[in-house]
Amino acid sequence: AAPVYPQVKWMKEHGIDCDVIVGSRTKDLLILEEELKAVAGNLYISTIESAIGGERSLLYVSKDPEFFDFELVIDYNSPEYIKEKNPMGGIDNMEVFNNKLYISVASNEGLEVWRSNTDMPKLNEWTRVIDKGFGDGLNKNSLAMGVYKDHLYITAVKGVPLVLLIPIGAEVVRIDKDDKWELVVGRD
């Protein structure tokens, strides 16, 4: 959060709204939360306790960070919770694309990519865009996610410890605005 705050503040002062995605070990250890609330368009927070190896997607949002508290998006204990309509697994990466939040999560069957159905993520308002590790169930984690020229690019790597023991390259897919995806780097 510390390196990002001055940049986001400058953008706000120059009339540029931007979304901010930050992570911390736990929500309680997040720094500059109040300062970021005042300058961010949307502020998304994920915790490391939900990252690689985590079983649940711990994502917090606020409809207006300056005035409202952050709430857990996916409450697995809610009576309204529907398993098939929500990501499950540690959040590796997040990115805003096409006014929706995309997250990559680790699952037992391989990396999954989910998209929020609205600009503000909500319980049971998610669509799974990619599953089973881009067609290779050994692809368990994502190391990077970013937008370039109207596409969202996502990497996938084999799960730890396999990726640390054997030099295996990453695979890269890109998703268009209609959620169609294609492998651009990797196996053939």
mmCIF file of C-alpha atoms in Angstrom:
data_model
loop_
_atom_site.group_PDB
_atom_site.id
_atom_site.type_symbol
_atom_site.label_atom_id
_atom_site.label_comp_id
_atom_site.label_asym_id
_atom_site.label_seq_id
_atom_site.Cartn_x
_atom_site.Cartn_y
_atom_site.Cartn_z
ATOM 1 C CA ALA A 1 0.000 0.000 0.000
ATOM 2 C CA ALA A 2 2.802 2.426 0.831
ATOM 3 C CA PRO A 3 4.327 2.643 -2.682
ATOM 4 C CA VAL A 4 0.906 3.028 -4.311
ATOM 5 C CA TYR A 5 -0.614 5.731 -2.104
ATOM 6 C CA PRO A 6 1.332 8.761 -3.475
ATOM 7 C CA GLN A 7 0.544 7.714 -7.053
ATOM 8 C CA VAL A 8 -3.172 7.278 -6.380
ATOM 9 C CA LYS A 9 -3.295 10.568 -4.472
ATOM 10 C CA TRP A 10 -1.646 12.391 -7.407
ATOM 11 C CA MET A 11 -4.154 10.843 -9.820
ATOM 12 C CA LYS A 12 -7.091 11.883 -7.629
ATOM 13 C CA GLU A 13 -5.721 15.452 -7.427
ATOM 14 C CA HIS A 14 -5.575 15.517 -11.237
ATOM 15 C CA GLY A 15 -9.138 14.255 -11.717
ATOM 16 C CA ILE A 16 -8.248 10.668 -12.561
ATOM 17 C CA ASP A 17 -10.241 7.939 -10.795
ATOM 18 C CA CYS A 18 -8.469 4.635 -10.368
ATOM 19 C CA ASP A 19 -9.177 1.338 -8.685
ATOM 20 C CA VAL A 20 -6.698 0.092 -6.101
ATOM 21 C CA ILE A 21 -5.996 -3.545 -5.277
ATOM 22 C CA VAL A 22 -3.939 -4.267 -2.165
ATOM 23 C CA GLY A 23 -3.095 -7.263 -0.052
ATOM 24 C CA SER A 24 -1.781 -7.828 3.417
ATOM 25 C CA ARG A 25 -1.160 -10.776 5.710
ATOM 26 C CA THR A 26 -4.435 -10.089 7.535
ATOM 27 C CA LYS A 27 -6.957 -7.287 7.224
ATOM 28 C CA ASP A 28 -5.818 -5.991 10.620
ATOM 29 C CA LEU A 29 -2.251 -5.465 9.334
ATOM 30 C CA LEU A 30 -3.270 -3.370 6.320
ATOM 31 C CA ILE A 31 -1.572 0.037 6.373
ATOM 32 C CA LEU A 32 -2.789 3.327 4.891
ATOM 33 C CA GLU A 33 -6.335 1.998 4.632
ATOM 34 C CA GLU A 34 -7.930 5.315 5.635
ATOM 35 C CA GLU A 35 -5.693 7.298 3.282
ATOM 36 C CA LEU A 36 -6.430 4.970 0.361
ATOM 37 C CA LYS A 37 -10.156 5.107 1.085
ATOM 38 C CA ALA A 38 -10.071 8.866 0.560
ATOM 39 C CA VAL A 39 -8.400 8.757 -2.866
ATOM 40 C CA ALA A 40 -9.301 5.425 -4.511
ATOM 41 C CA GLY A 41 -12.203 4.934 -6.892
ATOM 42 C CA ASN A 42 -12.804 1.364 -5.737
ATOM 43 C CA LEU A 43 -10.544 -0.257 -3.147
ATOM 44 C CA TYR A 44 -10.267 -4.064 -3.175
ATOM 45 C CA ILE A 45 -8.487 -5.870 -0.351
ATOM 46 C CA SER A 46 -7.382 -9.489 -0.260
ATOM 47 C CA THR A 47 -5.519 -11.097 2.577
ATOM 48 C CA ILE A 48 -2.483 -13.358 2.381
ATOM 49 C CA GLU A 49 -4.265 -15.784 4.681
ATOM 50 C CA SER A 50 -6.443 -16.555 1.640
ATOM 51 C CA ALA A 51 -3.599 -16.701 -0.876
ATOM 52 C CA ILE A 52 -1.546 -19.647 -2.096
ATOM 53 C CA GLY A 53 -2.744 -22.722 -0.261
ATOM 54 C CA GLY A 54 -5.751 -20.978 1.239
ATOM 55 C CA GLU A 55 -9.087 -22.738 1.032
ATOM 56 C CA ARG A 56 -11.304 -19.670 0.946
ATOM 57 C CA SER A 57 -11.382 -16.476 -1.079
ATOM 58 C CA LEU A 58 -11.136 -13.691 1.496
ATOM 59 C CA LEU A 59 -12.006 -10.572 -0.466
ATOM 60 C CA TYR A 60 -13.171 -7.357 1.182
ATOM 61 C CA VAL A 61 -14.956 -4.446 -0.534
ATOM 62 C CA SER A 62 -16.684 -1.233 0.411
ATOM 63 C CA LYS A 63 -19.313 0.586 -1.641
ATOM 64 C CA ASP A 64 -17.688 3.859 -0.601
ATOM 65 C CA PRO A 65 -14.433 3.344 1.332
ATOM 66 C CA GLU A 66 -14.440 6.897 2.667
ATOM 67 C CA PHE A 67 -17.747 6.456 4.482
ATOM 68 C CA PHE A 68 -18.504 2.719 4.807
ATOM 69 C CA ASP A 69 -16.634 -0.171 6.413
ATOM 70 C CA PHE A 70 -15.219 -3.040 4.397
ATOM 71 C CA GLU A 71 -17.277 -6.194 4.235
ATOM 72 C CA LEU A 72 -16.324 -9.749 3.369
ATOM 73 C CA VAL A 73 -17.706 -10.421 -0.124
ATOM 74 C CA ILE A 74 -18.075 -14.183 0.054
ATOM 75 C CA ASP A 75 -19.496 -15.268 3.390
ATOM 76 C CA TYR A 76 -19.311 -19.057 3.324
ATOM 77 C CA ASN A 77 -21.524 -19.223 6.424
ATOM 78 C CA SER A 78 -24.341 -17.178 4.912
ATOM 79 C CA PRO A 79 -27.623 -19.070 4.406
ATOM 80 C CA GLU A 80 -27.749 -17.484 0.910
ATOM 81 C CA TYR A 81 -24.325 -18.906 -0.089
ATOM 82 C CA ILE A 82 -24.413 -21.021 -3.294
ATOM 83 C CA LYS A 83 -21.162 -22.921 -3.880
ATOM 84 C CA GLU A 84 -21.379 -22.965 -7.705
ATOM 85 C CA LYS A 85 -21.790 -19.171 -7.888
ATOM 86 C CA ASN A 86 -18.727 -18.165 -5.861
ATOM 87 C CA PRO A 87 -14.966 -18.643 -6.103
ATOM 88 C CA MET A 88 -13.442 -21.083 -3.656
ATOM 89 C CA GLY A 89 -9.716 -21.169 -3.013
ATOM 90 C CA GLY A 90 -6.863 -18.866 -2.185
ATOM 91 C CA ILE A 91 -6.740 -15.685 -4.260
ATOM 92 C CA ASP A 92 -3.489 -15.503 -6.251
ATOM 93 C CA ASN A 93 -4.224 -12.348 -8.289
ATOM 94 C CA MET A 94 -6.887 -9.728 -8.945
ATOM 95 C CA GLU A 95 -7.399 -7.275 -11.788
ATOM 96 C CA VAL A 96 -10.154 -4.929 -12.924
ATOM 97 C CA PHE A 97 -11.008 -5.533 -16.594
ATOM 98 C CA ASN A 98 -14.071 -4.396 -18.542
ATOM 99 C CA ASN A 99 -15.441 -2.779 -15.334
ATOM 100 C CA LYS A 100 -15.515 -6.139 -13.537
ATOM 101 C CA LEU A 101 -13.180 -7.680 -10.976
ATOM 102 C CA TYR A 102 -11.364 -10.811 -12.127
ATOM 103 C CA ILE A 103 -9.637 -13.064 -9.602
ATOM 104 C CA SER A 104 -7.522 -16.160 -10.015
ATOM 105 C CA VAL A 105 -7.883 -18.828 -7.346
ATOM 106 C CA ALA A 106 -6.049 -22.054 -6.621
ATOM 107 C CA SER A 107 -8.209 -25.178 -6.602
ATOM 108 C CA ASN A 108 -7.566 -28.910 -6.342
ATOM 109 C CA GLU A 109 -8.572 -29.375 -9.991
ATOM 110 C CA GLY A 110 -6.355 -26.550 -11.257
ATOM 111 C CA LEU A 111 -6.282 -22.774 -11.432
ATOM 112 C CA GLU A 112 -9.638 -21.029 -11.892
ATOM 113 C CA VAL A 113 -10.442 -17.504 -13.051
ATOM 114 C CA TRP A 114 -13.658 -15.884 -11.850
ATOM 115 C CA ARG A 115 -15.354 -12.609 -12.887
ATOM 116 C CA SER A 116 -17.711 -10.524 -10.780
ATOM 117 C CA ASN A 117 -21.049 -10.077 -12.548
ATOM 118 C CA THR A 118 -21.317 -6.465 -11.399
ATOM 119 C CA ASP A 119 -18.796 -3.666 -10.917
ATOM 120 C CA MET A 120 -19.059 -4.198 -7.137
ATOM 121 C CA PRO A 121 -18.441 -7.873 -6.260
ATOM 122 C CA LYS A 122 -21.260 -9.575 -4.333
ATOM 123 C CA LEU A 123 -22.122 -12.961 -2.887
ATOM 124 C CA ASN A 124 -23.445 -15.381 -5.550
ATOM 125 C CA GLU A 125 -22.731 -12.834 -8.317
ATOM 126 C CA TRP A 126 -19.682 -14.510 -9.904
ATOM 127 C CA THR A 127 -19.027 -16.355 -13.169
ATOM 128 C CA ARG A 128 -16.265 -18.917 -13.607
ATOM 129 C CA VAL A 129 -14.446 -17.955 -16.823
ATOM 130 C CA ILE A 130 -11.657 -20.557 -16.795
ATOM 131 C CA ASP A 131 -11.258 -23.751 -14.822
ATOM 132 C CA LYS A 132 -9.007 -26.817 -14.611
ATOM 133 C CA GLY A 133 -5.756 -24.892 -15.025
ATOM 134 C CA PHE A 134 -6.370 -23.768 -18.619
ATOM 135 C CA GLY A 135 -6.826 -27.433 -19.575
ATOM 136 C CA ASP A 136 -3.887 -28.685 -17.488
ATOM 137 C CA GLY A 137 -4.959 -29.569 -13.952
ATOM 138 C CA LEU A 138 -1.327 -29.316 -12.791
ATOM 139 C CA ASN A 139 -1.487 -25.549 -13.358
ATOM 140 C CA LYS A 140 -2.409 -24.599 -9.805
ATOM 141 C CA ASN A 141 -1.315 -20.985 -9.313
ATOM 142 C CA SER A 142 -1.133 -17.663 -11.123
ATOM 143 C CA LEU A 143 1.944 -15.460 -10.784
ATOM 144 C CA ALA A 144 0.705 -12.464 -12.762
ATOM 145 C CA MET A 145 -2.454 -10.913 -14.179
ATOM 146 C CA GLY A 146 -2.673 -7.720 -16.213
ATOM 147 C CA VAL A 147 -4.558 -5.808 -18.891
ATOM 148 C CA TYR A 148 -2.957 -4.980 -22.248
ATOM 149 C CA LYS A 149 -4.697 -3.785 -25.433
ATOM 150 C CA ASP A 150 -8.261 -4.840 -24.601
ATOM 151 C CA HIS A 151 -7.299 -8.258 -23.209
ATOM 152 C CA LEU A 152 -6.679 -9.633 -19.743
ATOM 153 C CA TYR A 153 -3.512 -11.752 -19.581
ATOM 154 C CA ILE A 154 -3.040 -14.409 -16.900
ATOM 155 C CA THR A 155 -0.125 -16.715 -16.176
ATOM 156 C CA ALA A 156 -0.435 -20.227 -14.806
ATOM 157 C CA VAL A 157 2.305 -22.300 -13.205
ATOM 158 C CA LYS A 158 2.492 -25.799 -11.815
ATOM 159 C CA GLY A 159 1.800 -26.057 -8.103
ATOM 160 C CA VAL A 160 4.379 -25.622 -5.389
ATOM 161 C CA PRO A 161 6.701 -27.520 -4.803
ATOM 162 C CA LEU A 162 6.714 -28.939 -8.355
ATOM 163 C CA VAL A 163 7.438 -25.545 -9.960
ATOM 164 C CA LEU A 164 10.383 -25.057 -7.574
ATOM 165 C CA LEU A 165 11.957 -28.465 -8.284
ATOM 166 C CA ILE A 166 11.577 -28.803 -12.047
ATOM 167 C CA PRO A 167 12.213 -25.937 -14.490
ATOM 168 C CA ILE A 168 8.804 -25.782 -16.149
ATOM 169 C CA GLY A 169 7.728 -22.652 -17.985
ATOM 170 C CA ALA A 170 4.542 -20.765 -17.310
ATOM 171 C CA GLU A 171 1.523 -20.746 -19.569
ATOM 172 C CA VAL A 172 -0.218 -17.520 -20.523
ATOM 173 C CA VAL A 173 -3.811 -17.066 -21.622
ATOM 174 C CA ARG A 174 -5.656 -13.973 -22.658
ATOM 175 C CA ILE A 175 -9.320 -13.205 -22.168
ATOM 176 C CA ASP A 176 -11.284 -10.831 -24.382
ATOM 177 C CA LYS A 177 -14.217 -8.607 -23.369
ATOM 178 C CA ASP A 178 -16.657 -11.472 -24.079
ATOM 179 C CA ASP A 179 -14.754 -13.805 -21.717
ATOM 180 C CA LYS A 180 -13.455 -15.939 -24.560
ATOM 181 C CA TRP A 181 -9.958 -17.125 -23.754
ATOM 182 C CA GLU A 182 -7.057 -18.539 -25.701
ATOM 183 C CA LEU A 183 -3.662 -19.941 -24.814
ATOM 184 C CA VAL A 184 -0.969 -17.606 -26.172
ATOM 185 C CA VAL A 185 2.162 -19.067 -24.525
ATOM 186 C CA GLY A 186 2.604 -22.690 -23.489
ATOM 187 C CA ARG A 187 1.998 -26.259 -24.537
ATOM 188 C CA ASP A 188 0.839 -27.221 -27.975
#
